[in-house]
PDB file of C-alpha atoms in Angstrom:
ATOM      1  CA  MET A  10       0.550  -0.146   0.236  1.00  0.00           C
ATOM      2  CA  ASN A  11       1.176   3.808  -1.457  1.00  0.00           C
ATOM      3  CA  VAL A  12       0.757   5.787   1.693  1.00  0.00           C
ATOM      4  CA  GLY A  13       0.837   9.080   0.588  1.00  0.00           C
ATOM      5  CA  ASP A  14       2.389  12.619   2.403  1.00  0.00           C
ATOM      6  CA  VAL A  15       1.145  13.430   5.715  1.00  0.00           C
ATOM      7  CA  ASN A  16       0.038  17.037   4.885  1.00  0.00           C
ATOM      8  CA  TYR A  17      -0.704  19.476   8.878  1.00  0.00           C
ATOM      9  CA  TYR A  18      -2.276  22.556   8.052  1.00  0.00           C
ATOM     10  CA  THR A  19      -5.259  24.819  11.030  1.00  0.00           C
ATOM     11  CA  HIS A  20      -8.355  24.488  10.533  1.00  0.00           C
ATOM     12  CA  SER A  21     -10.435  28.224  10.546  1.00  0.00           C
ATOM     13  CA  SER A  22     -11.691  27.626  13.886  1.00  0.00           C
ATOM     14  CA  LYS A  23      -8.009  27.107  15.301  1.00  0.00           C
ATOM     15  CA  THR A  24      -8.856  22.904  15.028  1.00  0.00           C
ATOM     16  CA  LYS A  25      -5.779  21.594  13.939  1.00  0.00           C
ATOM     17  CA  CYS A  26      -5.906  19.544  11.320  1.00  0.00           C
ATOM     18  CA  VAL A  27      -3.645  15.894   9.574  1.00  0.00           C
ATOM     19  CA  PHE A  28      -4.965  14.516   5.777  1.00  0.00           C
ATOM     20  CA  VAL A  29      -3.064  12.118   4.801  1.00  0.00           C
ATOM     21  CA  ASP A  30      -3.379  10.888   0.735  1.00  0.00           C
ATOM     22  CA  ASN A  31      -4.470   7.465  -0.329  1.00  0.00           C
ATOM     23  CA  LYS A  32      -5.668   7.213  -3.601  1.00  0.00           C
ATOM     24  CA  GLU A  33      -5.457   3.605  -3.395  1.00  0.00           C
ATOM     25  CA  LEU A  34      -8.858   3.764  -0.477  1.00  0.00           C
ATOM     26  CA  PRO A  35     -12.294   4.121  -2.098  1.00  0.00           C
ATOM     27  CA  LEU A  36     -13.507   5.855   0.732  1.00  0.00           C
ATOM     28  CA  ILE A  37     -12.352   8.671   2.627  1.00  0.00           C
ATOM     29  CA  SER A  38     -12.863   8.872   6.899  1.00  0.00           C
ATOM     30  CA  ILE A  39     -12.887  12.602   8.537  1.00  0.00           C
ATOM     31  CA  ASP A  40     -11.410  11.405  11.642  1.00  0.00           C
ATOM     32  CA  ILE A  41     -12.238  14.705  14.420  1.00  0.00           C
ATOM     33  CA  TRP A  42     -10.583  14.007  17.781  1.00  0.00           C
ATOM     34  CA  CYS A  43     -10.962  16.160  20.677  1.00  0.00           C
ATOM     35  CA  LYS A  44      -9.536  16.684  23.973  1.00  0.00           C
ATOM     36  CA  ALA A  45     -11.931  16.253  26.185  1.00  0.00           C
ATOM     37  CA  GLY A  46     -11.904  12.260  28.065  1.00  0.00           C
ATOM     38  CA  SER A  47     -13.395  11.539  30.975  1.00  0.00           C
ATOM     39  CA  SER A  48      -9.902  12.498  32.215  1.00  0.00           C
ATOM     40  CA  PHE A  49     -11.127  16.145  31.376  1.00  0.00           C
ATOM     41  CA  GLU A  50     -14.311  16.221  34.246  1.00  0.00           C
ATOM     42  CA  GLU A  51     -15.020  17.578  37.386  1.00  0.00           C
ATOM     43  CA  VAL A  52     -14.966  15.909  40.173  1.00  0.00           C
ATOM     44  CA  ASP A  53     -18.959  15.860  40.255  1.00  0.00           C
ATOM     45  CA  LYS A  54     -19.552  16.393  36.517  1.00  0.00           C
ATOM     46  CA  ASN A  55     -19.146  12.252  35.990  1.00  0.00           C
ATOM     47  CA  GLY A  56     -20.171  11.127  32.582  1.00  0.00           C
ATOM     48  CA  THR A  57     -19.863  14.745  30.862  1.00  0.00           C
ATOM     49  CA  ALA A  58     -17.685  13.912  27.887  1.00  0.00           C
ATOM     50  CA  HIS A  59     -19.800  11.046  27.482  1.00  0.00           C
ATOM     51  CA  PHE A  60     -22.872  12.523  27.869  1.00  0.00           C
ATOM     52  CA  LEU A  61     -21.862  15.311  25.303  1.00  0.00           C
ATOM     53  CA  GLU A  62     -19.944  13.219  22.984  1.00  0.00           C
ATOM     54  CA  HIS A  63     -23.817  11.356  22.316  1.00  0.00           C
ATOM     55  CA  MET A  64     -25.459  15.119  22.386  1.00  0.00           C
ATOM     56  CA  ILE A  65     -23.267  16.735  19.384  1.00  0.00           C
ATOM     57  CA  PHE A  66     -25.184  13.656  17.520  1.00  0.00           C
ATOM     58  CA  LYS A  67     -28.935  16.338  17.842  1.00  0.00           C
ATOM     59  CA  GLY A  68     -28.115  18.790  16.673  1.00  0.00           C
ATOM     60  CA  SER A  69     -25.468  22.396  15.706  1.00  0.00           C
ATOM     61  CA  ASN A  70     -27.067  25.230  15.076  1.00  0.00           C
ATOM     62  CA  LYS A  71     -27.550  24.819  11.272  1.00  0.00           C
ATOM     63  CA  ILE A  72     -28.565  21.291  11.349  1.00  0.00           C
ATOM     64  CA  MET A  73     -31.894  19.444  12.842  1.00  0.00           C
ATOM     65  CA  PRO A  74     -31.984  16.869  15.334  1.00  0.00           C
ATOM     66  CA  GLY A  75     -31.463  13.793  13.165  1.00  0.00           C
ATOM     67  CA  GLU A  76     -30.319  15.322  10.140  1.00  0.00           C
ATOM     68  CA  PHE A  77     -26.758  14.745  10.346  1.00  0.00           C
ATOM     69  CA  ASP A  78     -27.303  11.187   9.818  1.00  0.00           C
ATOM     70  CA  HIS A  79     -29.457  11.157   7.273  1.00  0.00           C
ATOM     71  CA  LYS A  80     -27.004  14.092   4.821  1.00  0.00           C
ATOM     72  CA  ILE A  81     -24.228  11.404   5.679  1.00  0.00           C
ATOM     73  CA  GLU A  82     -25.906   8.719   4.488  1.00  0.00           C
ATOM     74  CA  SER A  83     -26.940  10.285   2.071  1.00  0.00           C
ATOM     75  CA  LEU A  84     -23.955  11.045   0.679  1.00  0.00           C
ATOM     76  CA  GLY A  85     -23.742   7.293   0.702  1.00  0.00           C
ATOM     77  CA  GLY A  86     -21.020   7.335   4.674  1.00  0.00           C
ATOM     78  CA  LEU A  87     -21.910   6.319   8.275  1.00  0.00           C
ATOM     79  CA  SER A  88     -20.747   7.964  11.667  1.00  0.00           C
ATOM     80  CA  ASN A  89     -19.746   7.234  14.445  1.00  0.00           C
ATOM     81  CA  ALA A  90     -18.199   8.745  18.085  1.00  0.00           C
ATOM     82  CA  SER A  91     -16.587   7.288  21.071  1.00  0.00           C
ATOM     83  CA  THR A  92     -15.613   8.741  24.451  1.00  0.00           C
ATOM     84  CA  GLY A  93     -11.620   7.663  26.460  1.00  0.00           C
ATOM     85  CA  TYR A  94     -10.688   8.086  29.235  1.00  0.00           C
ATOM     86  CA  ASP A  95      -8.532  11.809  27.413  1.00  0.00           C
ATOM     87  CA  ASP A  96     -10.636  11.970  24.434  1.00  0.00           C
ATOM     88  CA  VAL A  97     -13.576  12.466  22.130  1.00  0.00           C
ATOM     89  CA  HIS A  98     -13.508  11.687  18.300  1.00  0.00           C
ATOM     90  CA  TYR A  99     -15.778  11.784  15.864  1.00  0.00           C
ATOM     91  CA  HIS A 100     -15.875   9.769  12.246  1.00  0.00           C
ATOM     92  CA  VAL A 101     -17.450   9.385   9.177  1.00  0.00           C
ATOM     93  CA  LEU A 102     -16.673   6.978   5.759  1.00  0.00           C
ATOM     94  CA  VAL A 103     -17.243   9.031   3.144  1.00  0.00           C
ATOM     95  CA  PRO A 104     -16.582   7.902  -0.754  1.00  0.00           C
ATOM     96  CA  PRO A 105     -13.701  10.883  -1.701  1.00  0.00           C
ATOM     97  CA  ASN A 106     -15.949  13.201  -4.229  1.00  0.00           C
ATOM     98  CA  ASN A 107     -18.252  13.737  -1.125  1.00  0.00           C
ATOM     99  CA  PHE A 108     -15.451  14.465   1.470  1.00  0.00           C
ATOM    100  CA  LYS A 109     -17.002  18.241   1.479  1.00  0.00           C
ATOM    101  CA  GLU A 110     -20.046  18.585   2.549  1.00  0.00           C
ATOM    102  CA  SER A 111     -19.174  15.920   4.954  1.00  0.00           C
ATOM    103  CA  LEU A 112     -16.038  17.923   6.058  1.00  0.00           C
ATOM    104  CA  ALA A 113     -17.834  20.412   6.971  1.00  0.00           C
ATOM    105  CA  LEU A 114     -21.505  18.252   8.566  1.00  0.00           C
ATOM    106  CA  LEU A 115     -18.951  16.872  10.792  1.00  0.00           C
ATOM    107  CA  THR A 116     -17.150  19.586  11.887  1.00  0.00           C
ATOM    108  CA  ASN A 117     -20.822  22.099  12.458  1.00  0.00           C
ATOM    109  CA  ILE A 118     -22.117  19.607  14.870  1.00  0.00           C
ATOM    110  CA  VAL A 119     -19.003  18.877  16.817  1.00  0.00           C
ATOM    111  CA  LEU A 120     -17.974  23.214  17.001  1.00  0.00           C
ATOM    112  CA  ALA A 121     -20.804  24.440  16.985  1.00  0.00           C
ATOM    113  CA  PRO A 122     -23.619  22.191  18.430  1.00  0.00           C
ATOM    114  CA  GLU A 123     -27.334  23.695  20.075  1.00  0.00           C
ATOM    115  CA  ILE A 124     -27.978  21.944  23.230  1.00  0.00           C
ATOM    116  CA  ASN A 125     -32.367  21.561  22.272  1.00  0.00           C
ATOM    117  CA  ILE A 126     -34.092  20.843  25.864  1.00  0.00           C
ATOM    118  CA  ASN A 127     -36.209  17.544  24.419  1.00  0.00           C
ATOM    119  CA  GLU A 128     -33.211  15.824  23.553  1.00  0.00           C
ATOM    120  CA  PHE A 129     -30.893  16.360  26.218  1.00  0.00           C
ATOM    121  CA  ASN A 130     -34.129  14.434  28.152  1.00  0.00           C
ATOM    122  CA  LYS A 131     -34.664  12.329  25.410  1.00  0.00           C
ATOM    123  CA  GLU A 132     -30.720  11.435  25.697  1.00  0.00           C
ATOM    124  CA  LYS A 133     -30.211  11.300  29.047  1.00  0.00           C
ATOM    125  CA  SER A 134     -31.759   8.140  28.586  1.00  0.00           C
ATOM    126  CA  VAL A 135     -30.760   6.578  26.713  1.00  0.00           C
ATOM    127  CA  VAL A 136     -27.411   7.107  28.550  1.00  0.00           C
ATOM    128  CA  ILE A 137     -28.774   5.881  31.815  1.00  0.00           C
ATOM    129  CA  ASP A 138     -29.830   2.571  29.583  1.00  0.00           C
ATOM    130  CA  GLU A 139     -26.650   2.547  28.195  1.00  0.00           C
ATOM    131  CA  ILE A 140     -25.130   2.235  31.998  1.00  0.00           C
ATOM    132  CA  HIS A 141     -27.400  -1.328  33.424  1.00  0.00           C
ATOM    133  CA  GLN A 142     -26.853  -2.570  30.343  1.00  0.00           C
ATOM    134  CA  GLN A 143     -22.707  -1.965  30.960  1.00  0.00           C
ATOM    135  CA  ASN A 144     -23.781  -3.074  34.220  1.00  0.00           C
ATOM    136  CA  ASP A 145     -25.852  -5.582  33.633  1.00  0.00           C
ATOM    137  CA  GLN A 146     -21.917  -7.467  31.631  1.00  0.00           C
ATOM    138  CA  PRO A 147     -19.857  -9.754  33.196  1.00  0.00           C
ATOM    139  CA  ASP A 148     -16.412  -8.340  31.458  1.00  0.00           C
ATOM    140  CA  GLU A 149     -17.457  -4.971  31.655  1.00  0.00           C
ATOM    141  CA  LYS A 150     -18.703  -5.202  35.792  1.00  0.00           C
ATOM    142  CA  LEU A 151     -14.356  -6.976  36.260  1.00  0.00           C
ATOM    143  CA  PHE A 152     -13.437  -4.766  34.553  1.00  0.00           C
ATOM    144  CA  ASN A 153     -14.299  -1.484  35.622  1.00  0.00           C
ATOM    145  CA  TYR A 154     -13.227  -3.506  39.317  1.00  0.00           C
ATOM    146  CA  PHE A 155      -9.642  -2.702  37.837  1.00  0.00           C
ATOM    147  CA  LEU A 156      -9.236   0.103  36.967  1.00  0.00           C
ATOM    148  CA  LYS A 157     -10.590   0.532  40.832  1.00  0.00           C
ATOM    149  CA  ARG A 158      -8.399  -1.472  42.350  1.00  0.00           C
ATOM    150  CA  VAL A 159      -5.273  -0.760  39.780  1.00  0.00           C
ATOM    151  CA  TRP A 160      -6.197   3.181  39.927  1.00  0.00           C
ATOM    152  CA  ARG A 161      -8.258   4.474  43.514  1.00  0.00           C
ATOM    153  CA  ASN A 162      -9.036   7.725  43.783  1.00  0.00           C
ATOM    154  CA  ASN A 163      -8.095   8.707  40.441  1.00  0.00           C
ATOM    155  CA  ILE A 164     -10.012  10.029  37.578  1.00  0.00           C
ATOM    156  CA  TYR A 165      -9.084   6.881  35.729  1.00  0.00           C
ATOM    157  CA  SER A 166     -10.826   4.972  38.060  1.00  0.00           C
ATOM    158  CA  LYS A 167     -14.050   5.453  37.519  1.00  0.00           C
ATOM    159  CA  SER A 168     -16.919   4.699  34.955  1.00  0.00           C
ATOM    160  CA  ILE A 169     -16.155   7.277  30.991  1.00  0.00           C
ATOM    161  CA  LEU A 170     -19.949   6.533  30.758  1.00  0.00           C
ATOM    162  CA  GLY A 171     -20.104   7.992  35.070  1.00  0.00           C
ATOM    163  CA  SER A 172     -22.754   6.618  37.427  1.00  0.00           C
ATOM    164  CA  GLU A 173     -26.942   6.800  36.941  1.00  0.00           C
ATOM    165  CA  GLU A 174     -26.395   9.239  40.256  1.00  0.00           C
ATOM    166  CA  SER A 175     -24.630  11.528  37.765  1.00  0.00           C
ATOM    167  CA  VAL A 176     -25.685  11.595  34.793  1.00  0.00           C
ATOM    168  CA  ARG A 177     -28.897  12.180  36.404  1.00  0.00           C
ATOM    169  CA  LYS A 178     -27.701  15.151  38.088  1.00  0.00           C
ATOM    170  CA  LEU A 179     -26.657  16.912  34.610  1.00  0.00           C
ATOM    171  CA  GLY A 180     -27.636  19.547  32.867  1.00  0.00           C
ATOM    172  CA  ILE A 181     -27.487  22.001  30.022  1.00  0.00           C
ATOM    173  CA  LYS A 182     -25.466  24.174  31.143  1.00  0.00           C
ATOM    174  CA  ASP A 183     -22.775  21.278  32.481  1.00  0.00           C
ATOM    175  CA  LEU A 184     -22.588  20.501  28.711  1.00  0.00           C
ATOM    176  CA  GLU A 185     -21.984  23.146  26.751  1.00  0.00           C
ATOM    177  CA  LYS A 186     -19.419  24.782  29.496  1.00  0.00           C
ATOM    178  CA  PHE A 187     -17.322  21.100  29.351  1.00  0.00           C
ATOM    179  CA  HIS A 188     -17.641  22.013  25.164  1.00  0.00           C
ATOM    180  CA  MET A 189     -16.697  25.269  25.993  1.00  0.00           C
ATOM    181  CA  ASN A 190     -13.249  24.040  27.272  1.00  0.00           C
ATOM    182  CA  HIS A 191     -12.486  21.446  25.786  1.00  0.00           C
ATOM    183  CA  TYR A 192     -13.339  21.957  22.041  1.00  0.00           C
ATOM    184  CA  THR A 193     -13.352  25.832  21.477  1.00  0.00           C
ATOM    185  CA  SER A 194     -10.966  26.669  23.743  1.00  0.00           C
ATOM    186  CA  GLU A 195      -7.265  27.144  22.581  1.00  0.00           C
ATOM    187  CA  LYS A 196      -5.769  25.833  25.887  1.00  0.00           C
TER     188      LYS A 196
END
């Protein structure tokens, strides 16, 4: 496989970008990584990073709830996201001829989300269900037990998803503050 040159540039939003051109592959992956994982959460706000990841897909200043996924799929692509302890990333996989439109859509939802109260309340239930599912899986329970034993009272000892109690306490302002501090600031 012939990997092309690695190019670095800064987007107009001051987001640092890396572009690797490989003409041998039939698809383009656009992946936006933010230094905004659960290790950056306030002590009493466990689950903020993961909940915000969910909410990013629920609309922006230009896109209505549900519209992003529909648009990416209509461009022949798919999208997903993942939250870790140190980062969160959003990605789309699309045919090359839909690169610019897909990049614009993805950049918009990541950098300019609008958190609607109805979507927030619905998604809070989804996140809590995800926590329940994690707590019902023996391998996840064992992994979380391991983290608590190894890291003790460190942020890495907590579940990325948060607890049901911590997620129930989160408000829209908590997510907006986390986004402002970790997605769009120059820290």
